[in-house]
Amino acid sequence: MTASFRRNWRSRGARYVPSLLAGSALILAACSGKAARAAALRGNPDAGKVAIAAYGCGACHTVPGIRDARGLVGPPLDHFARRGFIAGQLPNTFDNLVRWIESPQSVEPGTAMPDLGVPEPLARNIAAYLYTLQ
Ligand code: HEC
């Protein structure tokens, strides 16, 4: 590779960086919107909101949109649709989130999040709500 080629590539590359960044932000936004819509087909976000309040998730988590959910024991659940991992363990997919909510101890034995006995249909509703948090 010649020096002039490298220089050229660099200056051209630099020019593309801002549009690349803008492009990936758009793609990310589109993907997380898509995740919320896909999640809404597999669970009911409004019912999930009710279940989050009923199971007292807010005693340990701050959850936007849930009254009095301001707990600080676990991580805040804001922007959940944009997270890469669940509890630093599982890739953040709908099925993995349902699994975590149903039985965090089977995913990560000894985690400070207790098994709360959330049945699968409610765990799906809760997951659908969490994916509305962009
Ligand atoms: C007794 C406290 C407690 C309660 C109640 C609780 N959690 Fe948690 N939760 C935690 C802790 C602590 C973690 C972090 C676990 C870890 O990383 O090992 C966590 C992690 C999570 C995560 C992953 C967060 C992240 O940033 O990756 C989700 C999602 C979650 N909880 C959802 C819920 C839901 C939904 C409920 C109610 C059904 C709930 N939690 C109830 C303590 C709690």
Short mmCIF file of C-alpha atoms and ligand atoms in Angstrom, two decimals:
data_model
loop_
_atom_site.label_atom_id
_atom_site.label_comp_id
_atom_site.label_asym_id
_atom_site.label_seq_id
_atom_site.Cartn_x
_atom_site.Cartn_y
_atom_site.Cartn_z
CA MET A 1 0.00 0.00 0.00
CA THR A 2 1.52 3.35 -0.97
CA ALA A 3 1.66 6.28 1.39
CA SER A 4 -0.50 8.39 -0.89
CA PHE A 5 -3.14 5.69 -1.05
CA ARG A 6 -3.16 5.47 2.72
CA ARG A 7 -3.44 9.25 3.04
CA ASN A 8 -6.28 9.32 0.57
CA TRP A 9 -8.10 6.53 2.29
CA ARG A 10 -7.70 8.21 5.64
CA SER A 11 -9.04 11.54 4.52
CA ARG A 12 -11.93 9.90 2.73
CA GLY A 13 -12.57 7.65 5.71
CA ALA A 14 -12.66 10.67 8.01
CA ARG A 15 -15.24 12.27 5.79
CA TYR A 16 -17.48 9.21 6.03
CA VAL A 17 -17.27 8.85 9.81
CA PRO A 18 -20.00 11.39 10.72
CA SER A 19 -22.45 9.96 8.21
CA LEU A 20 -21.58 6.44 9.32
CA LEU A 21 -22.31 7.42 12.92
CA ALA A 22 -25.58 9.09 11.98
CA GLY A 23 -26.46 6.03 9.91
CA SER A 24 -25.84 3.58 12.73
CA ALA A 25 -27.82 5.75 15.17
CA LEU A 26 -30.73 5.59 12.75
CA ILE A 27 -30.38 1.85 12.34
CA LEU A 28 -30.23 1.40 16.12
CA ALA A 29 -33.33 3.54 16.58
CA ALA A 30 -35.12 1.57 13.89
CA CYS A 31 -34.06 -1.74 15.45
CA SER A 32 -35.18 -0.83 18.95
CA GLY A 33 -38.52 0.42 17.61
CA LYS A 34 -38.83 -2.88 15.78
CA ALA A 35 -37.98 -4.80 18.97
CA ALA A 36 -40.77 -3.00 20.84
CA ARG A 37 -43.28 -3.76 18.10
CA ALA A 38 -42.19 -7.40 17.87
CA ALA A 39 -42.36 -7.71 21.68
CA ALA A 40 -45.87 -6.25 21.70
CA LEU A 41 -46.96 -9.14 19.48
CA ARG A 42 -45.74 -11.66 22.07
CA GLY A 43 -46.93 -9.98 25.24
CA ASN A 44 -49.21 -7.16 26.31
CA PRO A 45 -47.21 -4.13 27.47
CA ASP A 46 -50.17 -2.55 29.30
CA ALA A 47 -50.79 -5.75 31.24
CA GLY A 48 -47.02 -5.89 31.84
CA LYS A 49 -47.14 -2.51 33.49
CA VAL A 50 -49.79 -3.77 35.89
CA ALA A 51 -47.77 -6.93 36.60
CA ILE A 52 -44.60 -4.94 37.33
CA ALA A 53 -46.51 -2.98 39.95
CA ALA A 54 -48.19 -6.13 41.34
CA TYR A 55 -44.90 -8.05 41.72
CA GLY A 56 -43.18 -5.12 43.39
CA CYS A 57 -40.29 -4.97 40.90
CA GLY A 58 -40.10 -1.28 41.79
CA ALA A 59 -38.93 -2.09 45.31
CA CYS A 60 -35.57 -2.95 43.75
CA HIS A 61 -35.63 -1.26 40.35
CA THR A 62 -36.28 2.17 38.98
CA VAL A 63 -38.74 1.60 36.14
CA PRO A 64 -39.92 4.55 34.03
CA GLY A 65 -43.70 4.79 33.78
CA ILE A 66 -44.37 2.73 36.93
CA ARG A 67 -45.52 4.70 39.92
CA ASP A 68 -43.23 4.45 42.97
CA ALA A 69 -40.78 2.19 41.12
CA ARG A 70 -37.68 3.88 42.41
CA GLY A 71 -35.74 1.01 44.01
CA LEU A 72 -31.97 1.09 44.00
CA VAL A 73 -31.14 -2.54 44.86
CA GLY A 74 -30.99 -3.68 41.22
CA PRO A 75 -29.99 -1.74 38.10
CA PRO A 76 -32.43 0.84 36.71
CA LEU A 77 -34.48 -0.61 33.84
CA ASP A 78 -34.63 2.55 31.75
CA HIS A 79 -33.68 2.23 28.06
CA PHE A 80 -34.05 -1.51 28.41
CA ALA A 81 -34.83 -1.97 24.71
CA ARG A 82 -31.37 -0.67 23.91
CA ARG A 83 -29.37 -2.84 26.31
CA GLY A 84 -27.05 -5.46 24.90
CA PHE A 85 -27.17 -7.86 27.85
CA ILE A 86 -29.46 -8.95 30.65
CA ALA A 87 -27.73 -8.93 34.03
CA GLY A 88 -24.43 -9.00 32.15
CA GLN A 89 -25.13 -12.66 31.31
CA LEU A 90 -27.62 -13.16 28.53
CA PRO A 91 -27.93 -11.45 25.16
CA ASN A 92 -30.93 -9.15 25.42
CA THR A 93 -33.58 -11.04 23.45
CA PHE A 94 -37.28 -11.40 24.20
CA ASP A 95 -37.01 -15.10 25.13
CA ASN A 96 -33.99 -14.53 27.37
CA LEU A 97 -35.74 -11.67 29.15
CA VAL A 98 -38.80 -13.84 29.79
CA ARG A 99 -36.51 -16.55 31.14
CA TRP A 100 -34.75 -14.08 33.42
CA ILE A 101 -38.01 -12.66 34.80
CA GLU A 102 -39.44 -16.15 35.40
CA SER A 103 -36.37 -17.54 37.06
CA PRO A 104 -33.29 -15.35 37.53
CA GLN A 105 -31.79 -17.91 39.93
CA SER A 106 -31.69 -20.57 37.21
CA VAL A 107 -29.85 -18.15 34.90
CA GLU A 108 -27.44 -16.85 37.51
CA PRO A 109 -27.49 -18.91 40.70
CA GLY A 110 -27.01 -16.71 43.73
CA THR A 111 -28.01 -13.44 42.01
CA ALA A 112 -29.53 -10.89 44.36
CA MET A 113 -32.70 -10.93 42.24
CA PRO A 114 -35.08 -13.47 43.79
CA ASP A 115 -37.34 -15.87 41.89
CA LEU A 116 -40.69 -14.16 42.34
CA GLY A 117 -42.82 -16.94 40.85
CA VAL A 118 -43.87 -14.88 37.83
CA PRO A 119 -45.74 -17.23 35.46
CA GLU A 120 -44.67 -17.23 31.81
CA PRO A 121 -47.63 -15.28 30.35
CA LEU A 122 -47.05 -12.48 32.84
CA ALA A 123 -43.30 -12.58 32.28
CA ARG A 124 -44.07 -12.10 28.56
CA ASN A 125 -46.26 -9.10 29.32
CA ILE A 126 -43.56 -7.62 31.54
CA ALA A 127 -40.93 -8.17 28.84
CA ALA A 128 -43.22 -6.47 26.29
CA TYR A 129 -43.44 -3.45 28.59
CA LEU A 130 -39.68 -3.32 29.21
CA TYR A 131 -39.09 -3.26 25.45
CA THR A 132 -41.19 -0.10 25.19
CA LEU A 133 -38.44 1.63 27.22
CA GLN A 134 -36.30 3.01 24.40
C1 HEC B 1 -35.15 -8.02 45.78
C2 HEC B 1 -34.79 -7.14 44.70
C3 HEC B 1 -35.32 -7.39 43.31
C4 HEC B 1 -36.63 -7.55 42.91
C5 HEC B 1 -37.89 -7.59 43.76
C6 HEC B 1 -36.58 -7.63 41.47
N1 HEC B 1 -35.30 -7.55 41.00
FE1 HEC B 1 -34.71 -7.53 39.09
N2 HEC B 1 -32.77 -7.47 39.67
C7 HEC B 1 -32.34 -7.36 40.97
C8 HEC B 1 -30.90 -7.35 40.99
C9 HEC B 1 -30.01 -7.25 42.22
C10 HEC B 1 -30.48 -7.45 39.64
C11 HEC B 1 -29.05 -7.54 39.11
C12 HEC B 1 -28.77 -9.00 38.93
C13 HEC B 1 -27.43 -9.34 38.40
O1 HEC B 1 -26.88 -8.57 37.59
O2 HEC B 1 -26.97 -10.41 38.76
C14 HEC B 1 -31.69 -7.51 38.84
C15 HEC B 1 -31.69 -7.58 37.47
C16 HEC B 1 -32.82 -7.45 36.68
C17 HEC B 1 -32.84 -7.31 35.27
C18 HEC B 1 -31.60 -7.20 34.39
C19 HEC B 1 -31.17 -5.75 34.46
C20 HEC B 1 -29.95 -5.38 33.65
O3 HEC B 1 -29.56 -4.20 33.70
O4 HEC B 1 -29.37 -6.21 32.96
C21 HEC B 1 -34.13 -7.21 34.87
C22 HEC B 1 -34.65 -7.03 33.46
C23 HEC B 1 -34.94 -7.32 36.06
N3 HEC B 1 -34.11 -7.45 37.15
C24 HEC B 1 -36.30 -7.29 36.05
C25 HEC B 1 -37.08 -7.43 37.20
C26 HEC B 1 -38.52 -7.54 37.18
C27 HEC B 1 -39.37 -7.46 35.94
C28 HEC B 1 -38.91 -7.70 38.48
C29 HEC B 1 -40.30 -7.93 38.99
C30 HEC B 1 -40.99 -9.08 38.44
C31 HEC B 1 -37.71 -7.67 39.31
N4 HEC B 1 -36.62 -7.52 38.48
C32 HEC B 1 -37.70 -7.78 40.68
C33 HEC B 1 -33.13 -7.26 42.08
C34 HEC B 1 -34.49 -7.39 42.10
#
